[in-house]
Structures are given as C-alpha cells and as structure tokens.
Short mmCIF file of C-alpha atoms and ligand atoms in Angstrom, two decimals:
data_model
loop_
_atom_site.label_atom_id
_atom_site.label_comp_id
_atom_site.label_asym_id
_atom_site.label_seq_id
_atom_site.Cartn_x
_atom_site.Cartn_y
_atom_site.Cartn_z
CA UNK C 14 19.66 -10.41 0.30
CA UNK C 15 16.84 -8.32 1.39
CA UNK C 16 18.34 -4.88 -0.26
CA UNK C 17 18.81 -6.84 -3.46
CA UNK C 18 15.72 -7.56 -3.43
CA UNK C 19 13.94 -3.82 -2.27
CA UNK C 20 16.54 -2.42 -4.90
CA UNK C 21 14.13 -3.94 -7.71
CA UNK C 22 11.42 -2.20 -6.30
CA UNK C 23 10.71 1.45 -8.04
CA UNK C 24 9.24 2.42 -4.84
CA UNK C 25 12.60 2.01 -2.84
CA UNK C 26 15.09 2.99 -6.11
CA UNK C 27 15.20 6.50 -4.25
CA UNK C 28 16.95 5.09 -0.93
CA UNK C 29 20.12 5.87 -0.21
CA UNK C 30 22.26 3.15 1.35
CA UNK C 31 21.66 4.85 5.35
CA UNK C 32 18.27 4.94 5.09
CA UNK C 33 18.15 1.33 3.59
CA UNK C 34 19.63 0.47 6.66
CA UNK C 35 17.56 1.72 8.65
CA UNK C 36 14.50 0.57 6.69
CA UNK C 37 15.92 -3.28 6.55
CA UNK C 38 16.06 -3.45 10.32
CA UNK C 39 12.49 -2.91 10.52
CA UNK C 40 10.33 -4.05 7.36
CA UNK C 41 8.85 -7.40 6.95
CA UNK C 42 8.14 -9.44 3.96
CA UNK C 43 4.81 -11.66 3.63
CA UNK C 44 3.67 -14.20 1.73
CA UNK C 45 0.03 -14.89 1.07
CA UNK C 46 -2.24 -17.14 -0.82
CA UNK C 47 -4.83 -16.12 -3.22
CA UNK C 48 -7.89 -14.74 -2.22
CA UNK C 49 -6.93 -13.58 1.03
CA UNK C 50 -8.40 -10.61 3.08
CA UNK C 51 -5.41 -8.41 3.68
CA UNK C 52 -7.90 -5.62 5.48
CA UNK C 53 -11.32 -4.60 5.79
CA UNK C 54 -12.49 -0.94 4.61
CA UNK C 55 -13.13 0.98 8.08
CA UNK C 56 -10.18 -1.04 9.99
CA UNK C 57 -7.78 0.62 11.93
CA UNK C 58 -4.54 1.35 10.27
CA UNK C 59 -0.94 0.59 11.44
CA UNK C 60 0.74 -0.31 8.33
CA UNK C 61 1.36 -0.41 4.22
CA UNK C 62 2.15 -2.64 1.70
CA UNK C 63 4.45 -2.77 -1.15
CA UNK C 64 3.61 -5.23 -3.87
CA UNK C 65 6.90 -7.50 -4.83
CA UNK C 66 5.03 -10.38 -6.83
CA UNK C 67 1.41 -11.33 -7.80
CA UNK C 68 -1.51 -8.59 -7.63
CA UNK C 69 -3.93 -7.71 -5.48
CA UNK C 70 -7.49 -5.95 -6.08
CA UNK C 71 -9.11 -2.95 -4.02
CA UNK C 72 -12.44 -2.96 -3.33
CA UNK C 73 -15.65 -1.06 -1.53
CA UNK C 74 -17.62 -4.32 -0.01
CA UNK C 75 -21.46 -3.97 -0.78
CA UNK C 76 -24.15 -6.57 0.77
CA UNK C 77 -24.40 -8.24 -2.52
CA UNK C 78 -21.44 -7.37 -4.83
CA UNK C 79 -17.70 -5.69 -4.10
CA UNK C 80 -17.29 -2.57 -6.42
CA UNK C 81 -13.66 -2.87 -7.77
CA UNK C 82 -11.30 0.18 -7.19
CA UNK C 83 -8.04 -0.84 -8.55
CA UNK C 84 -6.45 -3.80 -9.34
CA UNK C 85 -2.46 -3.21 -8.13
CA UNK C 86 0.32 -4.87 -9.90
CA UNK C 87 3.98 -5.70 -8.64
CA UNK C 88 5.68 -2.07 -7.47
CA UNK C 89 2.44 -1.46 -6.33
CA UNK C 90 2.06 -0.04 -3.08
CA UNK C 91 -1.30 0.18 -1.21
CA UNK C 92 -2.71 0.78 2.92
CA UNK C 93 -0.81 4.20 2.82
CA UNK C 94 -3.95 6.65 2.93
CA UNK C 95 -4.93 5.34 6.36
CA UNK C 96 -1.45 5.31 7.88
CA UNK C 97 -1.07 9.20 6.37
CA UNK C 98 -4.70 10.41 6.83
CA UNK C 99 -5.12 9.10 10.84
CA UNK C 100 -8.70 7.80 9.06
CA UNK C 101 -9.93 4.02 8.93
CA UNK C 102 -9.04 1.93 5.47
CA UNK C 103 -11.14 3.67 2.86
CA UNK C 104 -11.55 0.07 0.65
CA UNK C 105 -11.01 -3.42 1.18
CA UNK C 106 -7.84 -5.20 -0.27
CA UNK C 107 -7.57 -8.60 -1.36
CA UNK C 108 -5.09 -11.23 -3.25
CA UNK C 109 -5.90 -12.04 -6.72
CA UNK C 110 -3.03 -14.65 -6.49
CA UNK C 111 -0.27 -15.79 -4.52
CA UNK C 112 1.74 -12.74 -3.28
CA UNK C 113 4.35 -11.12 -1.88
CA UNK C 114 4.63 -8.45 0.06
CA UNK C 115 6.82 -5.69 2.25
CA UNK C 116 5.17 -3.98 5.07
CA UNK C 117 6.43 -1.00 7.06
CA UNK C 118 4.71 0.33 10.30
CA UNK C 119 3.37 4.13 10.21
CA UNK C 120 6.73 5.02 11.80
CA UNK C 121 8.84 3.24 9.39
CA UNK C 122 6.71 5.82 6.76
CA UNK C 123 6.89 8.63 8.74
CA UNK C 124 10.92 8.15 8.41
CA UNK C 125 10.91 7.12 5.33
CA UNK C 126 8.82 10.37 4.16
CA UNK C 127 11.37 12.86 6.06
CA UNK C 128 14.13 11.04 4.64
CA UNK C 129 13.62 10.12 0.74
CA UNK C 130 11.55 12.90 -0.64
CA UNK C 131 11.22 10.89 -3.86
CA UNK C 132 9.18 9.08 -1.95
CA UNK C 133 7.31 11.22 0.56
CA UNK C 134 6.24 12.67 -3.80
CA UNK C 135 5.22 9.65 -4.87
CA UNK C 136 3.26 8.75 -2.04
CA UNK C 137 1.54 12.52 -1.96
CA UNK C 138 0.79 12.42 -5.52
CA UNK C 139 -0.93 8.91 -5.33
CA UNK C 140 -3.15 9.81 -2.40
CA UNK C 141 -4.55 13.04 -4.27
CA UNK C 142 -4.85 10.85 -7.39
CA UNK C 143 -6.36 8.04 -5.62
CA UNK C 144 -8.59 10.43 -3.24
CA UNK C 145 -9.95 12.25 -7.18
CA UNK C 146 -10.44 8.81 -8.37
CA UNK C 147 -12.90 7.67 -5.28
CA UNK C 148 -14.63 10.94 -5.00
CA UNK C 149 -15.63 10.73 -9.06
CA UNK C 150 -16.99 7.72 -8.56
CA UNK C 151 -18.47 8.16 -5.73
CA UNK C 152 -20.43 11.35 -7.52
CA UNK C 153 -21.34 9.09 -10.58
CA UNK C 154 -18.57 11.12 -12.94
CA UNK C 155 -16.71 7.63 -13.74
P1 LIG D 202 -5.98 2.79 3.03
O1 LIG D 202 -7.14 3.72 3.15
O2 LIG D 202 -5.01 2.73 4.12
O3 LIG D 202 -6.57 1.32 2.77
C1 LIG D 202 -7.19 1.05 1.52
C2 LIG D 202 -6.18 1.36 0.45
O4 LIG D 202 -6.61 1.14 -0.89
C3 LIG D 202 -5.84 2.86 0.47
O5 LIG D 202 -5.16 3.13 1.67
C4 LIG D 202 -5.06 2.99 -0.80
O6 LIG D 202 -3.75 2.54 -0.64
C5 LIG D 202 -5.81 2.00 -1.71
N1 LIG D 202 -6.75 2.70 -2.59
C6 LIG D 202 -7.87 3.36 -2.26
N2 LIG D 202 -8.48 3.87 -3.36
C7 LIG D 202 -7.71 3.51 -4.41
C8 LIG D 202 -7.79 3.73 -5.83
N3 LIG D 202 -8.78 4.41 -6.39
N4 LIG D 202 -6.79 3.22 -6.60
C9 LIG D 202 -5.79 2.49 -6.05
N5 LIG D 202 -5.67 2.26 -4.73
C10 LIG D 202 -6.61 2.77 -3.92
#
C-alpha cells in the first residue's frame, strides 16, 4: 500500500523499485492536526518531511508577529536544509490544516541522495533557491 501511495508523490517518481525497498522499510507516515508545531527554528535536526495532504506554512518566529517564508503544498517537502547543512532549523514549520506526512531520518537521505540522483537535484536546487530566497529578505531586496 505504502509504494502506491509514495508513487503519487513527484518527490519519490525517481525511485527505482530497490531503492523503494529499501526506503519503505524505514520511512514513517504522520498525521497531524492543524496548527501544530512540527519544529522550532534553531532545533536540532534529525529528519525531513514530505508533504502527502494538507499544507503547512514556514515561518521566522518574532516576539510579536511570525514573518511567513513559504507556505508548502502537497509534494512539498521541507526540514531538509538542517539534515544536509549539519546547522539548526533555519524557520519554524507549522500545519495550516490537517496533514499528512512522510519522514525519513538523515540516513534514510543520505541513501536516498547517493542512490536517486533525481533527487539528490531536486533537493540541491531547492536549498540554493530557498537559501537566495532567505538571504534577500533578510537584506530587505524582497
Ligand atoms: P530546515 O532548516 O531543516 O528547517 C526549516 C525548513 O524550512 C528548511 O529546512 C527548509 O526545508 C524550509 N525552508 C526554509 N526557508 C524556506 C523558503 N524560503 N521556502 C520554502 N521552504 C523553506
């Protein structure tokens, strides 16, 4: 049941059937209500997220406001820049609605990036994107 449902996913389309093997032995699926506190910017890291339903929004908490980042949509995946970089979570991450969600340990990554270099692409190219993004705004340019 579980490949079925990672197939749908555009982030796992680039699995072959080995490697979904060896990624179904290890990944676990979550469910979570609204509103819920997934992680704290500056936490340690030991895992990512991929977004099957609902949406979740990323966020910098301030004392008296949180400053939106992204708002992430199903196929979504997010908590990758920590596991990659060695550094704490750079934002906060919360449900905007019910959701569900994959996770896979750094290792699970880490095999998943040697293995599917789809994937080990999309995941580089949305950290540099990601990392522009956050740096503009944090210089005032967006
Ligand atoms: P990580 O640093 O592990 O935890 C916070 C996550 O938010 C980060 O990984 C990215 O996955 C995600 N993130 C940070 N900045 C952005 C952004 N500008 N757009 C979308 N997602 C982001």
């Amino acid at each position: 049941m579980i490949l079925g449902i990672l197939k749908q996913i555009p982030f796992f389309a680039e699995l072959d059937s080995v490697h979904h093997e060896a990624i179904i032995e290890n990944i676990r699926m979550h469910f979570y209500p609204a509103d819920y506190i997934l992680f704290h910017e500056g936490d340690e890291a030991d895992k990512m997220y991929i977004l099957k339903s609902g949406s979740v929004k990323v966020f910098h908490p301030k004392v008296d406001f949180e400053e939106d980042l992204a708002i992430l949509s199903p196929g979504s995946f997010f908590g990758e820049m920590a596991l990659i970089s060695q550094n704490p979570r750079n934002a906060s991450v919360k449900t905007l609605e019910d959701c569900e969600l994959f996770s896979l340990s750094r290792k699970d990554l880490q095999v998943l990036m040697e293995n599917t270099p789809a994937i080990a692409q999309a995941i580089s190219e949305a950290m540099v994107e990601r990392t522009d993004l956050n740096e503009r705004r944090k210089k005032g340019i967006l």
